[in-house]
Amino acid sequence: MTDGATRDPCGSFKPQVLTASTGVIQSPNYPGNYGFYLDCRWLIETDTDHLILLTFDFFHTELG
């Protein structure tokens, strides 16, 4: 299984599928600013008998 961490999740209508047991999701160009009109998507998949735990070290949104 691959976590897809080296692929770009932005710029296509398909989400980046993450299947590894651990991983990191960051916005493009982090910690710098990212470009306008980006639509980045990640899909986290696991077996039905597993749980997904998300831990946020930093989370910031802006008003549009």
Coordinates of N, CA, C and O in Angstrom, one line a residue:
M1 N 0.8 -1.2 0.0 CA 0.0 0.0 0.0 C 0.9 1.2 0.0 O 1.9 1.3 0.7
T2 N 0.5 2.2 -0.7 CA 1.2 3.5 -0.7 C 0.3 4.6 -0.2 O -0.9 4.6 -0.3
D3 N 1.0 5.5 0.5 CA 0.2 6.6 1.1 C 0.0 7.8 0.1 O -0.8 8.7 0.3
G4 N 0.7 7.8 -1.0 CA 0.5 8.8 -2.0 C 1.0 10.2 -1.6 O 0.7 11.2 -2.2
A5 N 1.9 10.2 -0.6 CA 2.3 11.5 0.0 C 3.1 12.3 -1.0 O 3.2 13.5 -0.8
T6 N 3.7 11.7 -2.0 CA 4.5 12.5 -3.0 C 3.7 13.0 -4.2 O 4.2 13.7 -5.0
R7 N 2.4 12.6 -4.3 CA 1.6 13.1 -5.4 C 0.9 14.4 -5.0 O 0.7 14.7 -3.9
D8 N 0.5 15.1 -6.0 CA -0.1 16.4 -5.8 C -1.6 16.2 -5.7 O -2.2 15.8 -6.7
P9 N -2.3 16.5 -4.6 CA -3.7 16.3 -4.5 C -4.5 17.5 -5.1 O -5.7 17.4 -5.1
C10 N -3.8 18.5 -5.6 CA -4.5 19.7 -6.1 C -4.4 19.7 -7.7 O -3.5 19.1 -8.2
G11 N -5.3 20.3 -8.3 CA -5.3 20.5 -9.7 C -5.9 19.4 -10.5 O -5.9 19.3 -11.7
S12 N -6.6 18.4 -9.8 CA -7.3 17.4 -10.6 C -8.6 17.2 -9.8 O -8.7 17.5 -8.6
F13 N -9.6 16.6 -10.4 CA -10.9 16.4 -9.8 C -10.9 15.1 -8.9 O -11.8 14.9 -8.2
K14 N -9.8 14.3 -9.1 CA -9.7 13.1 -8.3 C -9.0 13.4 -7.0 O -8.0 14.1 -7.0
P15 N -9.5 12.9 -5.9 CA -8.8 13.1 -4.6 C -7.6 12.2 -4.5 O -7.5 11.2 -5.2
Q16 N -6.6 12.6 -3.7 CA -5.5 11.8 -3.4 C -5.9 10.8 -2.4 O -6.4 11.1 -1.3
V17 N -5.7 9.5 -2.7 CA -6.2 8.4 -1.8 C -5.0 8.1 -0.9 O -3.9 7.8 -1.3
L18 N -5.3 8.2 0.4 CA -4.3 7.8 1.5 C -4.7 6.5 2.1 O -5.8 6.4 2.6
T19 N -3.8 5.5 2.1 CA -4.1 4.2 2.7 C -3.1 3.8 3.7 O -3.3 2.7 4.3
A20 N -2.0 4.5 3.9 CA -1.0 4.1 4.8 C -1.5 4.2 6.3 O -2.5 4.9 6.5
S21 N -0.8 3.6 7.2 CA -1.3 3.6 8.6 C -1.0 4.9 9.3 O -1.7 5.3 10.3
T22 N -0.1 5.7 8.7 CA 0.2 7.1 9.3 C 0.5 8.0 8.1 O 0.8 7.5 7.0
G23 N 0.4 9.3 8.3 CA 0.7 10.2 7.2 C 0.5 11.6 7.7 O 0.0 11.9 8.8
V24 N 0.9 12.5 6.8 CA 0.7 14.0 7.0 C 0.0 14.6 5.8 O 0.4 14.3 4.7
I25 N -0.9 15.5 6.1 CA -1.6 16.2 5.1 C -1.2 17.7 5.3 O -1.5 18.2 6.4
Q26 N -0.7 18.3 4.3 CA -0.4 19.8 4.3 C -0.9 20.5 3.1 O -1.0 19.9 2.0
S27 N -1.2 21.7 3.3 CA -1.6 22.5 2.1 C -0.4 22.8 1.2 O 0.8 22.8 1.7
P28 N -0.6 23.0 -0.1 CA 0.5 23.3 -1.0 C 1.3 24.5 -0.5 O 0.8 25.5 0.0
N29 N 2.7 24.4 -0.6 CA 3.6 25.5 -0.2 C 3.7 25.7 1.3 O 4.2 26.8 1.7
Y30 N 3.1 24.9 2.1 CA 3.2 25.1 3.6 C 4.6 25.2 4.0 O 5.5 24.5 3.5
P31 N 4.9 26.1 4.8 CA 4.1 27.0 5.6 C 3.8 28.4 4.9 O 3.2 29.2 5.5
G32 N 4.2 28.5 3.7 CA 3.9 29.7 2.9 C 2.5 29.7 2.4 O 1.7 28.7 2.6
N33 N 2.1 30.7 1.7 CA 0.8 30.9 1.2 C 0.6 29.9 0.0 O 1.6 29.6 -0.7
Y34 N -0.6 29.5 -0.3 CA -0.9 28.7 -1.5 C -1.6 29.6 -2.5 O -2.1 30.6 -2.2
G35 N -1.7 29.1 -3.7 CA -2.3 29.8 -4.8 C -3.8 30.0 -4.7 O -4.4 29.3 -4.0
F36 N -4.3 30.9 -5.5 CA -5.7 31.1 -5.6 C -6.5 30.0 -6.3 O -5.9 29.3 -7.2
Y37 N -7.7 29.8 -5.9 CA -8.6 28.8 -6.6 C -8.1 27.4 -6.6 O -8.4 26.6 -7.5
L38 N -7.4 27.0 -5.6 CA -7.0 25.6 -5.5 C -8.1 24.8 -4.9 O -8.8 25.2 -4.0
D39 N -8.2 23.6 -5.4 CA -9.2 22.6 -4.9 C -8.5 21.4 -4.6 O -8.3 20.6 -5.5
C40 N -8.1 21.2 -3.3 CA -7.3 20.1 -2.9 C -8.2 19.1 -2.2 O -8.9 19.4 -1.3
R41 N -8.0 17.8 -2.5 CA -8.9 16.8 -2.0 C -8.0 15.5 -1.6 O -7.2 15.1 -2.3
W42 N -8.4 15.0 -0.4 CA -7.7 13.8 0.1 C -8.9 12.9 0.5 O -9.8 13.3 1.1
L43 N -8.7 11.6 0.2 CA -9.6 10.6 0.6 C -8.8 9.6 1.5 O -7.8 9.0 1.1
I44 N -9.2 9.4 2.8 CA -8.6 8.5 3.7 C -9.4 7.2 3.7 O -10.5 7.3 4.1
E45 N -8.7 6.1 3.4 CA -9.4 4.8 3.3 C -8.7 3.9 4.3 O -7.5 3.9 4.5
T46 N -9.5 3.0 4.9 CA -9.0 2.0 5.8 C -10.0 0.8 5.7 O -11.1 0.9 5.2
D47 N -9.5 -0.3 6.3 CA -10.4 -1.5 6.4 C -11.6 -1.2 7.3 O -11.5 -0.3 8.2
T48 N -12.7 -1.9 7.2 CA -13.9 -1.6 8.0 C -13.7 -1.8 9.4 O -14.4 -1.2 10.2
D49 N -12.8 -2.6 9.9 CA -12.6 -2.9 11.3 C -11.5 -2.0 11.9 O -11.0 -2.2 13.0
H50 N -11.1 -0.9 11.2 CA -10.1 0.0 11.7 C -10.8 1.4 11.9 O -11.8 1.7 11.3
L51 N -10.1 2.2 12.8 CA -10.6 3.6 13.0 C -9.6 4.5 12.4 O -8.4 4.2 12.2
I52 N -10.1 5.7 12.1 CA -9.3 6.8 11.6 C -9.2 7.9 12.6 O -10.3 8.4 13.1
L53 N -8.0 8.3 13.1 CA -7.8 9.3 14.0 C -7.1 10.5 13.4 O -6.0 10.3 12.8
L54 N -7.7 11.6 13.4 CA -7.1 12.9 12.8 C -6.6 13.7 14.0 O -7.4 14.0 14.9
T55 N -5.4 14.2 13.9 CA -4.8 15.1 14.9 C -4.4 16.3 14.2 O -3.6 16.2 13.3
F56 N -4.8 17.5 14.6 CA -4.5 18.7 14.0 C -3.5 19.5 14.9 O -3.7 19.8 16.0
D57 N -2.3 19.7 14.3 CA -1.3 20.5 15.0 C -1.5 22.0 14.8 O -1.2 22.8 15.6
F58 N -2.1 22.3 13.6 CA -2.4 23.7 13.3 C -3.5 23.7 12.2 O -3.4 22.9 11.3
F59 N -4.5 24.5 12.4 CA -5.6 24.5 11.4 C -6.0 26.0 11.4 O -6.4 26.6 12.4
H60 N -6.0 26.5 10.2 CA -6.4 27.9 10.0 C -7.2 28.1 8.7 O -6.9 27.5 7.7
T61 N -8.3 28.8 8.8 CA -9.1 29.1 7.6 C -9.2 30.6 7.4 O -9.0 31.3 8.3
E62 N -9.6 31.0 6.2 CA -9.8 32.4 6.0 C -11.1 32.7 5.4 O -11.8 31.8 4.9
L63 N -11.6 33.8 5.6 CA -12.9 34.2 5.1 C -12.8 34.5 3.6 O -11.8 35.1 3.2
G64 N -13.8 34.1 2.8 CA -13.7 34.3 1.4 C -14.3 35.5 1.0 O -14.5 36.5 0.6

